[in-house]
Amino acid sequence: MWGPGRGGYAPAIVPTTPTSARPTVLQVYGVTALIWDGHTVREATLAPRLKADTDPSRSNALVAGDEVALEEGSPPRIVSVAPRRTRLERAATGARGRDLTQVIAANADQTVIVSSFDDPPFRPGLIDRWTLLALRGGMEPVLCLNKVDLATVEAARRVVLEAHIPLETIYVSAKTDEGLETLRAQLAGRSTVFVGHSGVGKSSLLRRLIPGADAATGDLSERTRKGKHTTTSSRLYPLPEGGLLIDTPGVRSVVLGRTTADEVSGVFGEIAHAPACRFRPCTHRTEPGCAVLAGLRSGAVPRAVYQRYLKLLEEVELP
């Protein structure tokens, strides 16, 4: 192989140190957002001109993790958003079938892809898609395999090994706390986005990682009357060990939108690090002098990896 709330209320949980000199978005409710300024959490509204200036190809102007500038008032207004250092985005469909980009989170260091050993079953293809989006947005992808209590850690390791997942992997159980300290260490001092398929146990892990998270959700629900919709938008939480965690809604599918062949190749270490092909760009399908096809024949590229590469390539919208 070649390699791999109004009035400045304080909710149940607030960060103890600011991530930057700018107020940070904790959660967005339409044109209203919860903003933390390093001392208090309060509601702010999105200035009409800022909403009007939003890139029309994006479905939302503001997201958890964004750093903003405020114009004081009752309530204050968000008048600008700082350039995003990193971002997690996916394709979405707007009114009348218009193609849009949905921003999920901003300014995170890493994306932790939560999957499950079973119930629902392990889905390498979904991990591939989240990996591509994390890399595209400038974040490090990490795999967190939950529900290892349904078998053994050794069995979970074999599943990941056989799927040739090239990511750093943490094996955990929200039920038994297996691997929880390893996960805490991975999150400490960093800004992280949690993503995953519906049902993999992401919410259960969140409750184990952040004592009082449910109390914070209840407080937000009481004050914003939006608690019943908490699974529909991303939310930023501080971590007891330091760092920030952006929890995102569970999904059933991940749509990538316009994607280059090189982005797809970058998901698979054996393909990304293959020797140079004769022609560039190369989709590694039928081109003469393709090093990946040669590696497939020699065994340097596992057939399972190549089949996932082809499946992902066939599903994306190439420019």
XYZ file of C-alpha atoms in Angstrom:
319
model
C 0.000 0.000 0.000
C 1.081 3.546 -0.673
C -0.205 5.066 2.592
C -2.978 6.294 4.063
C -31.530 35.019 25.779
C -32.392 38.726 26.164
C -31.056 40.925 28.982
C -27.810 39.025 29.208
C -29.110 35.887 30.902
C -26.654 33.173 31.866
C -27.694 29.680 30.734
C -26.754 26.482 32.554
C -23.491 26.250 30.624
C -21.394 29.097 29.255
C -17.782 29.144 28.112
C -15.354 30.351 30.738
C -12.865 31.797 28.257
C -13.559 33.431 24.896
C -12.389 31.751 21.720
C -11.616 35.137 20.172
C -12.031 38.863 20.781
C -15.328 38.750 18.850
C -18.759 37.603 20.076
C -19.459 34.032 18.998
C -22.678 32.480 17.729
C -23.945 29.627 19.902
C -27.140 28.829 17.990
C -29.296 30.353 15.263
C -33.114 30.543 15.149
C -34.054 32.069 11.791
C -33.064 35.755 12.024
C -32.330 35.482 15.784
C -29.163 34.071 17.316
C -27.768 33.356 20.764
C -24.468 35.218 21.108
C -21.710 34.813 23.690
C -19.350 37.732 24.285
C -17.038 36.043 26.788
C -19.184 37.039 29.785
C -22.880 36.587 29.021
C -25.186 34.941 26.525
C -27.909 37.049 24.926
C -30.149 37.200 21.904
C -29.262 39.256 18.845
C -30.981 39.724 15.503
C -29.480 39.626 12.060
C -29.285 43.083 10.465
C -31.480 43.180 7.327
C -28.617 44.449 5.186
C -26.440 41.542 6.253
C -29.109 39.033 5.300
C -29.591 40.847 1.979
C -25.844 40.693 1.299
C -25.617 36.939 1.880
C -24.342 34.925 -1.048
C -27.568 33.794 -2.801
C -26.070 30.351 -3.334
C -26.010 29.776 0.451
C -29.137 28.861 2.392
C -28.045 30.552 5.644
C -26.049 33.645 6.522
C -25.095 32.664 10.058
C -24.176 29.452 11.835
C -22.864 28.159 15.164
C -19.184 29.026 15.543
C -19.359 32.257 13.542
C -17.568 35.270 15.035
C -19.590 38.483 14.627
C -19.676 42.246 15.176
C -22.651 43.696 17.072
C -24.471 47.034 16.930
C -25.881 47.659 20.414
C -29.633 48.065 20.795
C -32.667 46.273 22.194
C -31.939 43.680 21.060
C -28.448 44.139 19.589
C -28.013 43.488 15.896
C -25.406 41.401 14.126
C -23.947 43.672 11.469
C -21.037 41.615 10.138
C -19.552 38.137 10.197
C -15.788 37.639 10.372
C -14.201 35.566 7.593
C -14.450 31.888 8.463
C -11.165 30.143 9.130
C -12.807 26.790 8.434
C -16.325 25.713 7.528
C -18.469 22.634 7.184
C -20.933 22.847 4.312
C -23.117 20.486 2.319
C -25.365 20.778 -0.699
C -29.046 21.592 -0.130
C -32.149 22.266 -2.200
C -33.954 25.598 -1.917
C -37.285 26.878 -3.172
C -38.287 25.717 -6.657
C -35.531 23.130 -6.625
C -32.716 25.692 -6.585
C -29.310 24.265 -5.678
C -27.900 25.819 -2.503
C -25.037 25.335 -0.076
C -25.979 24.877 3.577
C -23.375 25.985 6.127
C -23.438 23.612 9.097
C -20.687 24.999 11.360
C -17.802 27.455 11.277
C -14.309 27.908 12.696
C -13.766 24.358 13.981
C -10.421 22.585 14.041
C -11.746 19.074 13.491
C -14.808 17.138 12.436
C -15.592 14.088 14.546
C -17.651 11.699 12.445
C -19.783 9.650 14.834
C -20.727 6.250 13.471
C -21.936 3.072 15.143
C -20.743 -0.489 15.149
C -24.368 -1.555 14.655
C -27.973 -0.342 15.095
C -27.752 1.424 12.686
C -25.109 -0.556 10.801
C -21.638 0.764 10.067
C -21.710 2.798 6.816
C -18.267 3.465 5.308
C -19.798 5.405 2.395
C -21.284 8.008 4.730
C -17.936 8.338 6.491
C -16.326 8.958 3.099
C -18.743 11.821 2.393
C -18.218 13.517 5.754
C -14.457 13.092 5.330
C -14.584 14.866 1.978
C -16.612 17.766 3.402
C -14.263 18.123 6.391
C -11.187 18.186 4.175
C -12.867 20.623 1.782
C -13.622 22.973 4.695
C -10.100 22.852 6.139
C -10.796 20.576 9.099
C -9.200 17.347 10.271
C -11.622 14.392 10.053
C -11.657 11.884 12.941
C -13.834 8.788 13.236
C -15.648 7.990 16.498
C -17.157 4.502 16.424
C -19.935 4.272 19.051
C -21.891 1.289 20.408
C -18.883 -0.996 20.678
C -20.736 -2.568 23.634
C -22.841 -4.421 21.044
C -19.777 -6.605 20.403
C -16.168 -6.007 21.464
C -13.604 -3.326 20.754
C -11.604 -5.930 18.851
C -14.568 -6.675 16.586
C -15.079 -2.948 16.020
C -11.429 -2.542 15.087
C -11.745 -5.339 12.534
C -14.745 -3.619 10.916
C -12.783 -0.382 10.471
C -9.677 -2.231 9.282
C -11.595 -4.265 6.712
C -13.242 -1.085 5.398
C -9.806 0.535 4.998
C -10.920 3.731 6.774
C -7.729 5.874 6.872
C -8.858 8.106 9.759
C -7.709 8.217 13.362
C -10.442 6.200 15.095
C -11.744 6.328 18.670
C -13.816 3.350 19.874
C -16.493 4.307 22.403
C -19.720 3.285 24.105
C -22.046 5.960 25.445
C -23.720 3.161 27.406
C -20.664 1.780 29.236
C -18.261 4.784 28.954
C -15.764 2.638 27.041
C -13.245 4.950 25.358
C -14.886 8.107 26.702
C -11.673 9.437 28.234
C -9.866 8.975 24.926
C -12.607 10.952 23.206
C -12.393 13.690 25.862
C -8.656 13.969 25.251
C -9.254 14.305 21.493
C -11.726 17.162 22.068
C -9.921 19.048 24.877
C -8.634 22.471 23.877
C -10.009 22.234 20.340
C -13.072 23.424 18.501
C -14.906 20.388 17.142
C -17.934 19.653 14.978
C -19.899 16.498 15.797
C -21.605 14.967 12.751
C -23.278 11.651 12.128
C -26.083 9.526 10.765
C -29.411 9.578 12.621
C -29.453 7.025 15.425
C -25.720 6.533 15.933
C -25.881 7.875 19.518
C -24.413 11.333 19.035
C -26.845 12.897 21.533
C -26.035 10.221 24.099
C -22.336 10.936 23.751
C -23.006 14.667 24.116
C -24.771 14.081 27.434
C -21.836 12.005 28.681
C -19.277 14.592 27.591
C -21.094 17.683 28.886
C -22.851 17.268 32.250
C -25.783 19.690 32.311
C -26.229 19.868 28.555
C -29.882 18.863 28.949
C -30.352 21.626 31.547
C -28.894 24.141 29.118
C -31.261 22.936 26.408
C -34.200 23.301 28.805
C -33.153 26.876 29.651
C -32.918 27.789 26.002
C -36.291 26.187 25.353
C -37.906 28.195 28.172
C -36.542 31.495 26.891
C -36.699 31.040 23.148
C -39.674 28.630 22.913
C -37.667 26.783 20.311
C -36.569 23.805 22.395
C -38.801 21.381 20.523
C -36.786 22.126 17.389
C -33.331 21.608 18.924
C -32.445 18.834 16.470
C -32.863 21.100 13.450
C -29.946 23.492 13.958
C -26.341 23.285 15.074
C -25.503 24.331 18.639
C -22.184 25.235 20.232
C -21.296 24.000 23.728
C -18.209 24.643 25.869
C -16.385 21.567 27.089
C -15.487 21.122 30.773
C -11.907 20.273 29.787
C -11.626 23.353 27.571
C -12.502 23.665 23.929
C -15.821 23.937 22.117
C -18.141 21.349 20.639
C -20.635 22.134 17.872
C -23.395 19.537 17.813
C -25.207 19.127 14.505
C -28.510 17.462 13.576
C -28.393 13.795 12.631
C -28.790 13.160 8.921
C -29.835 10.281 6.684
C -27.773 11.341 3.667
C -24.948 13.734 2.818
C -25.080 15.522 -0.540
C -21.736 16.890 -1.690
C -22.701 19.065 -4.668
C -20.043 20.067 -7.183
C -16.951 18.047 -6.408
C -13.675 17.508 -8.216
C -12.159 14.115 -8.907
C -9.150 15.167 -6.815
C -11.437 15.816 -3.817
C -12.835 12.309 -4.139
C -9.336 10.839 -4.459
C -8.272 12.730 -1.322
C -10.656 10.681 0.801
C -8.794 7.447 0.076
C -5.139 7.299 1.149
C -4.192 4.515 -1.261
C -5.463 6.608 -4.184
C -4.416 10.064 -2.960
C -0.819 8.903 -2.397
C -0.463 6.777 -5.506
C 2.364 7.576 -7.934
C 1.563 10.219 -10.518
C -0.621 9.123 -13.437
C 0.458 9.797 -17.019
C -2.298 12.400 -17.557
C -3.707 15.052 -15.243
C -6.441 15.350 -14.271
C -7.103 11.624 -14.058
C -10.351 10.102 -12.790
C -8.670 6.683 -12.407
C -11.312 4.886 -14.440
C -10.182 4.249 -18.000
C -7.291 6.632 -18.622
C -4.101 5.120 -20.105
C -1.059 5.166 -17.833
C -3.200 5.406 -14.695
C -1.130 4.510 -11.625
C -4.248 3.767 -9.561
C -5.463 1.173 -12.045
C -1.988 -0.335 -12.034
C -2.099 -0.373 -8.231
C -5.470 -2.101 -8.364
C -3.990 -4.869 -10.523
C -0.967 -5.261 -8.260
C -2.975 -5.162 -5.026
C -1.501 -1.880 -3.787
C -5.013 -0.395 -4.007
C -7.552 -2.677 -2.252
C -10.538 -3.483 -4.447
C -12.968 -2.441 -1.649
C -11.347 1.005 -1.544
C -11.458 1.365 -5.301
C -15.141 0.344 -5.425
C -16.020 2.983 -2.785
C -14.015 5.530 -4.760
C -15.957 4.718 -7.937
C -19.300 4.822 -6.132
C -18.537 8.222 -4.647
C -17.217 9.543 -7.959
C -20.331 8.390 -9.811
C -22.649 10.072 -7.306
C -21.020 13.505 -7.207
C -21.606 16.386 -9.601
C -18.298 16.951 -11.360
C -17.552 20.506 -12.611
